[in-house]
CSV table of C-alpha atoms (C1' of nucleotides) in Angstrom, one decimal:
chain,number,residue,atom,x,y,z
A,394,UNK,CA,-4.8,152.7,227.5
A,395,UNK,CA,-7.8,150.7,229.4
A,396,UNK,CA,-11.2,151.2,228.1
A,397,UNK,CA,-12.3,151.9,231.9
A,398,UNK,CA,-9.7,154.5,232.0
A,399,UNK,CA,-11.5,156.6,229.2
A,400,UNK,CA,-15.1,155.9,230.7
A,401,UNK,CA,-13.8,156.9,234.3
A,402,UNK,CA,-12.7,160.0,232.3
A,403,UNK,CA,-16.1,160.4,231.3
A,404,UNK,CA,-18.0,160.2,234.0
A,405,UNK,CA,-17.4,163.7,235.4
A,406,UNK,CA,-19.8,166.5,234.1
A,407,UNK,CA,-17.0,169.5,234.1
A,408,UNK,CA,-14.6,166.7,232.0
A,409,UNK,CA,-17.9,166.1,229.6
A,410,UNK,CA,-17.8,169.7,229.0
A,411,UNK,CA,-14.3,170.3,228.7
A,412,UNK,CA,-14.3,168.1,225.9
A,413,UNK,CA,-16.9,169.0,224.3
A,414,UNK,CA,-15.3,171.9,224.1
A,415,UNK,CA,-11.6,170.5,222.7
A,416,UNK,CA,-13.7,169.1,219.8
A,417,UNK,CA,-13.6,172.3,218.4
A,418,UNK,CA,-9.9,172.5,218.6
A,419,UNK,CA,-7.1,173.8,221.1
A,420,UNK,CA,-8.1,176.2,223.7
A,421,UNK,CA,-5.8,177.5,227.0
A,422,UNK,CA,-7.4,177.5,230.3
A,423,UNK,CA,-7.9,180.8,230.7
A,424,UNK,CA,-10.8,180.3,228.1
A,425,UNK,CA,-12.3,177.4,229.7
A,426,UNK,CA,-12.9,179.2,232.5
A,427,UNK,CA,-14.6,182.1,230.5
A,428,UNK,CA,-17.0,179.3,229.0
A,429,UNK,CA,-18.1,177.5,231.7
A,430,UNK,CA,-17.6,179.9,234.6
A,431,UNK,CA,-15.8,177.7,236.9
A,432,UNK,CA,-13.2,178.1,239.0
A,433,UNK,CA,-9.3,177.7,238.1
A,434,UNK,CA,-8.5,175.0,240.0
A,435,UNK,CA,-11.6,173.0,239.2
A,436,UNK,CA,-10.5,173.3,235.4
A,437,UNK,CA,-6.9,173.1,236.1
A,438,UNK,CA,-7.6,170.4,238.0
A,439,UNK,CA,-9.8,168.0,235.4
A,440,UNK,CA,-7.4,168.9,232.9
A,441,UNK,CA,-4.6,167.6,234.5
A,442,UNK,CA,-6.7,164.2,235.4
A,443,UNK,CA,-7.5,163.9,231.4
A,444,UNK,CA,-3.7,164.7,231.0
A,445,UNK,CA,-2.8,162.0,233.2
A,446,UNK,CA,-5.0,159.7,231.8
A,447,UNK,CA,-3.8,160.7,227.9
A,448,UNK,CA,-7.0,161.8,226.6
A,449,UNK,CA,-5.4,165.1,226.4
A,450,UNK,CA,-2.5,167.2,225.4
A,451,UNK,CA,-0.5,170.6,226.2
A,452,UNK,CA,2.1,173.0,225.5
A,453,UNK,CA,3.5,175.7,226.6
A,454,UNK,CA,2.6,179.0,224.5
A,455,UNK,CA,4.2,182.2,226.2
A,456,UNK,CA,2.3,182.6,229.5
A,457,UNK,CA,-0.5,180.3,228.3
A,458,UNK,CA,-0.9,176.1,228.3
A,459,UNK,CA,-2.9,175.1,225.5
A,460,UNK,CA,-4.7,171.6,226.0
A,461,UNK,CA,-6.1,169.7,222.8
A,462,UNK,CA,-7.0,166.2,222.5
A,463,UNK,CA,-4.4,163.5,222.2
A,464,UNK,CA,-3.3,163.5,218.7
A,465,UNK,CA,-3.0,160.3,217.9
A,466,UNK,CA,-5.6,158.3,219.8
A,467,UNK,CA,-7.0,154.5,220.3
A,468,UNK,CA,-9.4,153.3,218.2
A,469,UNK,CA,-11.5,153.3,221.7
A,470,UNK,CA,-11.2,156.5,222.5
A,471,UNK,CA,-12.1,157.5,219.2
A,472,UNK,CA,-15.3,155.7,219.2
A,473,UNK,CA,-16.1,157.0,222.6
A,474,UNK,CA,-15.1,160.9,221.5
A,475,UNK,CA,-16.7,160.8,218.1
A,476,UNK,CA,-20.1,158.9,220.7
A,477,UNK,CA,-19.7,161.8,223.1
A,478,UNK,CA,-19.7,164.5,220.2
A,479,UNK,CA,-23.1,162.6,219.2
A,480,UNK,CA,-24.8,162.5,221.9
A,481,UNK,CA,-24.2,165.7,223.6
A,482,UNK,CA,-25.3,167.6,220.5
A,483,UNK,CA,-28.7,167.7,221.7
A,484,UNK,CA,-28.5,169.0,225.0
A,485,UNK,CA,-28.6,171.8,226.7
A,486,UNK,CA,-25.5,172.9,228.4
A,487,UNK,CA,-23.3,171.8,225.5
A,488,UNK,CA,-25.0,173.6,223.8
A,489,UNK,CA,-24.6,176.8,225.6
A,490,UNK,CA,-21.2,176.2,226.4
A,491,UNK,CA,-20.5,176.1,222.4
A,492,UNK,CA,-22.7,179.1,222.2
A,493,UNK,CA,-20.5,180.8,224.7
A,494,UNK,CA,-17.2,179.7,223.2
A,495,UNK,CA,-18.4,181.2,219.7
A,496,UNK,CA,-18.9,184.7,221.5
A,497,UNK,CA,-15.9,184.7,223.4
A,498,UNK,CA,-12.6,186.4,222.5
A,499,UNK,CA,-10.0,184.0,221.8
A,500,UNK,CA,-7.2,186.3,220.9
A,501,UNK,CA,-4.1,184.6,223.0
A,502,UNK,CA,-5.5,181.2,221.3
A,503,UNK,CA,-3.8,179.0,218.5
A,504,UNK,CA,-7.5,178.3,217.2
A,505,UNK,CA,-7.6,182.5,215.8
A,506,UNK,CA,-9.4,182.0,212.6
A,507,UNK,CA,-8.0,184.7,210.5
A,508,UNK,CA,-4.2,182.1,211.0
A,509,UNK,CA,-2.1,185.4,212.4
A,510,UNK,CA,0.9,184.8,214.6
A,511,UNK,CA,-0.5,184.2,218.3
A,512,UNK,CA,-0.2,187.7,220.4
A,513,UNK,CA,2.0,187.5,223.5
A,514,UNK,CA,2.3,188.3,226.9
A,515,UNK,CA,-1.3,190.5,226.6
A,516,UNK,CA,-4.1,190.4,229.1
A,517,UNK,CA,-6.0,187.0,227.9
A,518,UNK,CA,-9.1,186.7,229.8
B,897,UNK,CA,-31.4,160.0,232.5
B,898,UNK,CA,-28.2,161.8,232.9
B,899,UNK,CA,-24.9,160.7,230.3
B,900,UNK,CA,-23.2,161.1,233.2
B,901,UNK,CA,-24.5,158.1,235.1
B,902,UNK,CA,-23.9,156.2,231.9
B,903,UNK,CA,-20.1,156.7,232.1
B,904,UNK,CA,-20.3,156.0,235.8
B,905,UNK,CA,-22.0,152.5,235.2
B,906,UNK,CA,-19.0,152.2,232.8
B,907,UNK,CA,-16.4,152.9,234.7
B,908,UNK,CA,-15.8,149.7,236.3
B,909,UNK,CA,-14.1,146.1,234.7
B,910,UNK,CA,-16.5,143.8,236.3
B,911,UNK,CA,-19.7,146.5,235.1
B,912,UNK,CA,-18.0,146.2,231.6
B,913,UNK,CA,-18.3,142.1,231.9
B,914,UNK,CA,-21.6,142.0,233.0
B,915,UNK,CA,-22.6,144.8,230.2
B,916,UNK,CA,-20.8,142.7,227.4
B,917,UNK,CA,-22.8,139.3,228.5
B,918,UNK,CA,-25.7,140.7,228.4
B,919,UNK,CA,-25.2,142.0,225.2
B,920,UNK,CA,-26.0,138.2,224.4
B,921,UNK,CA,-29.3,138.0,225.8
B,922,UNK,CA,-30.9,137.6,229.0
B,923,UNK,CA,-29.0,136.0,232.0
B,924,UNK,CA,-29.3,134.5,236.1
B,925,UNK,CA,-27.1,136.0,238.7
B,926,UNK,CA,-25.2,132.8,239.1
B,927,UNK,CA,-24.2,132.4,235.1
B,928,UNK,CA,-22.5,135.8,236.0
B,929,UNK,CA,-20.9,134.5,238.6
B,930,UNK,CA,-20.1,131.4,236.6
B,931,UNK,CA,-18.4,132.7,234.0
B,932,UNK,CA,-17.3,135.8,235.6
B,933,UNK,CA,-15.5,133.8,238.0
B,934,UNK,CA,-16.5,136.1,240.8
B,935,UNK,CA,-17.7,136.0,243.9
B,936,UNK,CA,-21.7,136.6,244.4
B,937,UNK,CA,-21.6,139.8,246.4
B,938,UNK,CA,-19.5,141.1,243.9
B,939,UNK,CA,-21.6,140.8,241.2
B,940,UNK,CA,-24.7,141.2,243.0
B,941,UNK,CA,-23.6,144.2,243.6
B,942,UNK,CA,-22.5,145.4,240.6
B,943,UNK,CA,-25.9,144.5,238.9
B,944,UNK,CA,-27.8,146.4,241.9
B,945,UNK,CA,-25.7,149.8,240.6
B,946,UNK,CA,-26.4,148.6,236.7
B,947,UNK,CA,-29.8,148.1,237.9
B,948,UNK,CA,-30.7,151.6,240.2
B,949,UNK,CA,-29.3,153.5,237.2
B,950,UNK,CA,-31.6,151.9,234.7
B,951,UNK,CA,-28.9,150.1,232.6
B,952,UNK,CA,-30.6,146.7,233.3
B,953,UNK,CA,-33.8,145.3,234.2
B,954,UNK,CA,-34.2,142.2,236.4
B,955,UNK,CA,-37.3,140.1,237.3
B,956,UNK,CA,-37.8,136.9,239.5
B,957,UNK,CA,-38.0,134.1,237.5
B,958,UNK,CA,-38.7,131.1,240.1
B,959,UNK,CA,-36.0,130.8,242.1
B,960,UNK,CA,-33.4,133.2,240.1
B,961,UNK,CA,-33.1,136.5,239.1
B,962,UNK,CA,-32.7,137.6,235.4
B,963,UNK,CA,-31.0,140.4,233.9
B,964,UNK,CA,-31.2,141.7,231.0
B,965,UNK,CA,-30.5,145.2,229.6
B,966,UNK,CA,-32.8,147.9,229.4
B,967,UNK,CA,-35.7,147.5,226.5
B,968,UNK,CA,-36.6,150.9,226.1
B,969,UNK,CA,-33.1,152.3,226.6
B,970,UNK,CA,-32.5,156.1,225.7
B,971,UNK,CA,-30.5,156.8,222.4
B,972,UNK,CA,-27.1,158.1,225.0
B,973,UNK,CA,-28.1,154.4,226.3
B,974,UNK,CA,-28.1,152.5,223.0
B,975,UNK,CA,-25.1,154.7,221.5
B,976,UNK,CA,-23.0,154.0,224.2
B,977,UNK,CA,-23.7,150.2,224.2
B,978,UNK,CA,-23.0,149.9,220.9
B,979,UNK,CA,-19.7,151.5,220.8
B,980,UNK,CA,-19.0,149.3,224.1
B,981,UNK,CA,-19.5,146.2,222.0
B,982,UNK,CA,-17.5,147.7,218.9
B,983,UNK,CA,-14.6,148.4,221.5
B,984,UNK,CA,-14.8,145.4,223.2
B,985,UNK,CA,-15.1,143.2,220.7
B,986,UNK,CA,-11.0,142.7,220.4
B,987,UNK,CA,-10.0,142.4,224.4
B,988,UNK,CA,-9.1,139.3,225.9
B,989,UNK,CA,-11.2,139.7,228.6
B,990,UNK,CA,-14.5,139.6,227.2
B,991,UNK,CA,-13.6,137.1,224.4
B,992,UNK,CA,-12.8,134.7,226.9
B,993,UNK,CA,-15.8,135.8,228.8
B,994,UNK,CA,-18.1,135.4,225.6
B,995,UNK,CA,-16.4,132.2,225.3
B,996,UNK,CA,-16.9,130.5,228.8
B,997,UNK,CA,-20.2,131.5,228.5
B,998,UNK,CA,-21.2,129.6,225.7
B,999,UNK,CA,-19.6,126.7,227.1
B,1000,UNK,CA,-21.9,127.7,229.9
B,1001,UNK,CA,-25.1,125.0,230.6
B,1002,UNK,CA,-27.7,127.6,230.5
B,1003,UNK,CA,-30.3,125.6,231.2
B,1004,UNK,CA,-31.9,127.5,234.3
B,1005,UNK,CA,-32.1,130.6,232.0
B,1006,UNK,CA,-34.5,132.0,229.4
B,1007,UNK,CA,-32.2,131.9,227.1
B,1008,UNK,CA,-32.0,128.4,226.2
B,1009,UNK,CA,-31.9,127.7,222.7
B,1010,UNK,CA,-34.5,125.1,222.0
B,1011,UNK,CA,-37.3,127.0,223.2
B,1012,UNK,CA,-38.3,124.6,226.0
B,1013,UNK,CA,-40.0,125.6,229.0
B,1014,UNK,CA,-37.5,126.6,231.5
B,1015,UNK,CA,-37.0,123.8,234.1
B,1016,UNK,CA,-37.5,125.3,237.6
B,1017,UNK,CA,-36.1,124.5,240.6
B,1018,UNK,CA,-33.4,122.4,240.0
B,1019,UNK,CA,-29.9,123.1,241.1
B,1020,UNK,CA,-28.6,126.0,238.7
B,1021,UNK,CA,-24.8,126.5,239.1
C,277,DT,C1',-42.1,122.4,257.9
C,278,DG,C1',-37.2,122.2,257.5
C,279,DA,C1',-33.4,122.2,254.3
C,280,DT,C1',-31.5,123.9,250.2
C,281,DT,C1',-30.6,127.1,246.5
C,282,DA,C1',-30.4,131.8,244.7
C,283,DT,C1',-29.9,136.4,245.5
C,284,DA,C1',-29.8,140.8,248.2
C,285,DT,C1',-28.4,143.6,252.0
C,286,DT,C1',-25.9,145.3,255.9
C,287,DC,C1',-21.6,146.4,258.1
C,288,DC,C1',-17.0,147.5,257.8
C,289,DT,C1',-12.5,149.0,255.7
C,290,DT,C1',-9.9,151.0,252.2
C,291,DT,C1',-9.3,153.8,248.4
C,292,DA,C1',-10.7,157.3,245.0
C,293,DT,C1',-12.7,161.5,243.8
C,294,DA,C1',-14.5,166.3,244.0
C,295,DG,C1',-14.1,170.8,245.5
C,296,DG,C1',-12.2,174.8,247.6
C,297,DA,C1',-8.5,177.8,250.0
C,298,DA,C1',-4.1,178.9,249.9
C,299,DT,C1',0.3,178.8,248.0
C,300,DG,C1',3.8,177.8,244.5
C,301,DT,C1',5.9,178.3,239.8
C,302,DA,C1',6.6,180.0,235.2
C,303,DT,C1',6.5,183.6,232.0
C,304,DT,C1',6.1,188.1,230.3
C,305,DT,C1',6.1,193.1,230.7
C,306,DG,C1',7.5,197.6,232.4
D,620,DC,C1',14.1,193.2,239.2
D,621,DA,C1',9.2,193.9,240.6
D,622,DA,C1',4.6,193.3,239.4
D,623,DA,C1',1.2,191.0,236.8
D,624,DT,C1',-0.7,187.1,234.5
D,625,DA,C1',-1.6,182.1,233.8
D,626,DC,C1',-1.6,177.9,235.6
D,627,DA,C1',-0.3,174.0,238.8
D,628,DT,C1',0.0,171.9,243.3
D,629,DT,C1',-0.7,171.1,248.1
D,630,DC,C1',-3.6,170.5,251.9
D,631,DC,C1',-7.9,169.6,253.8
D,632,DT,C1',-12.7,167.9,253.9
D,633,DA,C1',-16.7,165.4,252.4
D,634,DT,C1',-18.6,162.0,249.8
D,635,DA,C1',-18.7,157.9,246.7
D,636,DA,C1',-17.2,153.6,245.6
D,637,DA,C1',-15.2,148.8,245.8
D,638,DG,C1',-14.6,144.6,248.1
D,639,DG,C1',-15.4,141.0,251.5
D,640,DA,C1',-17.7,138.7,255.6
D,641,DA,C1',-21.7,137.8,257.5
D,642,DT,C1',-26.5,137.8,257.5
D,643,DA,C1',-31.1,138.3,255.7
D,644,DT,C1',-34.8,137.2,252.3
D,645,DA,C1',-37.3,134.6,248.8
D,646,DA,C1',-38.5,130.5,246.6
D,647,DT,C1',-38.5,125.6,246.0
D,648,DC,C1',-38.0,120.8,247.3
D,649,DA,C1',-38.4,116.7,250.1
DNA sequence: TGATTATATTCCTTTATAGGAATGTATTTG
DNA sequence: CAAATACATTCCTATAAAGGAATATAATCA
């Protein structure tokens, strides 16, 4: 992949914060849109141009699509996640995005801390 | 300034070029377009963007213009240069870049390596 | 002062991107 | 199967960006 490629990825605020927000681990949309109160499509959307652009990955998980970053990634884009993860640390709506991902219930999500199977088919978000 | 804007002046090849010269010091519009191999509105342009974004810094030196990246550049700033340098260091591109330009005569620019006064108003490229 | 050199700006065209409304598709549940 | 949920895609509009041709500006030289 192109070095531009990753920095045109980059240079989107909602992209930033989605993310940020994958460096925590796998997420579904539903729960991006809980954190940073944006529309569907807007997420959908920016998810499917990191997607497109391989910074991501998904799968299918019931009724769900669970995005995580690219498993086995460039030395660039490494370097450029593990720079983002630095230098968005100190500011604010990063911050309160994490904040809000901490409080939020992430019950139809393969991150669940306590490891039990993933429950189906429920009301997510 | 925004990390935003720092992606954006990263987003493009020819920004990338200019941003990796410059990593070597100091330079006149026409050494970019030099070793750039570019035409003049094109990278005229490009440092104009580099430029209104606070990326780079120019002033008139005579008859030229030289650029040179920011001195008191923000830590997203610095970060992100540096990893732009650590990625770039392996691509064709700019190795052939970093190349030409040292086979570059430099001699209308500051950065000459002896120290002398620069000679003004000669012909430069 | 007029010519030359270096660089910037304007104008125009083409293409990319962002965002939203509406609609389509896949999956699960009852 | 029908309804509900989760997500993607299409269509449209507005704005940004890239690139080039032509022109303007600034400084220097003869």
């Amino acid at each position: 992949m192109e070095l531009v490629q990753i920095y045109q990825c980059l240079c989107d605020v909602t992209r930033l914060r989605l993310l940020n927000l994958l460096g925590q681990g796998p997420l579904c949309v539903c729960h991006f849109q809980t954190v940073l109160k944006e529309p569907q499509v807007k997420i959908s959307k920016h998810l499917g141009y990191l997607k497109a652009r391989g910074l991501v990955e998904a799968k299918r998980e019931g009724n769900w699509m669970i995005y995580q970053l690219v498993s086995k990634a460039s030395p660039e884009l490494k370097a450029n996640l593990a720079c983002l993860q630095d230098c968005v640390r100190e500011q604010a709506i990063f911050k309160a995005d994490l904040a809000r991902l901490r409080k939020a219930d992430l019950s139809c999500s393969p991150i669940k801390a306590d490891g039990q199977p993933v429950p189906r088919g429920r009301r997510c978000c």
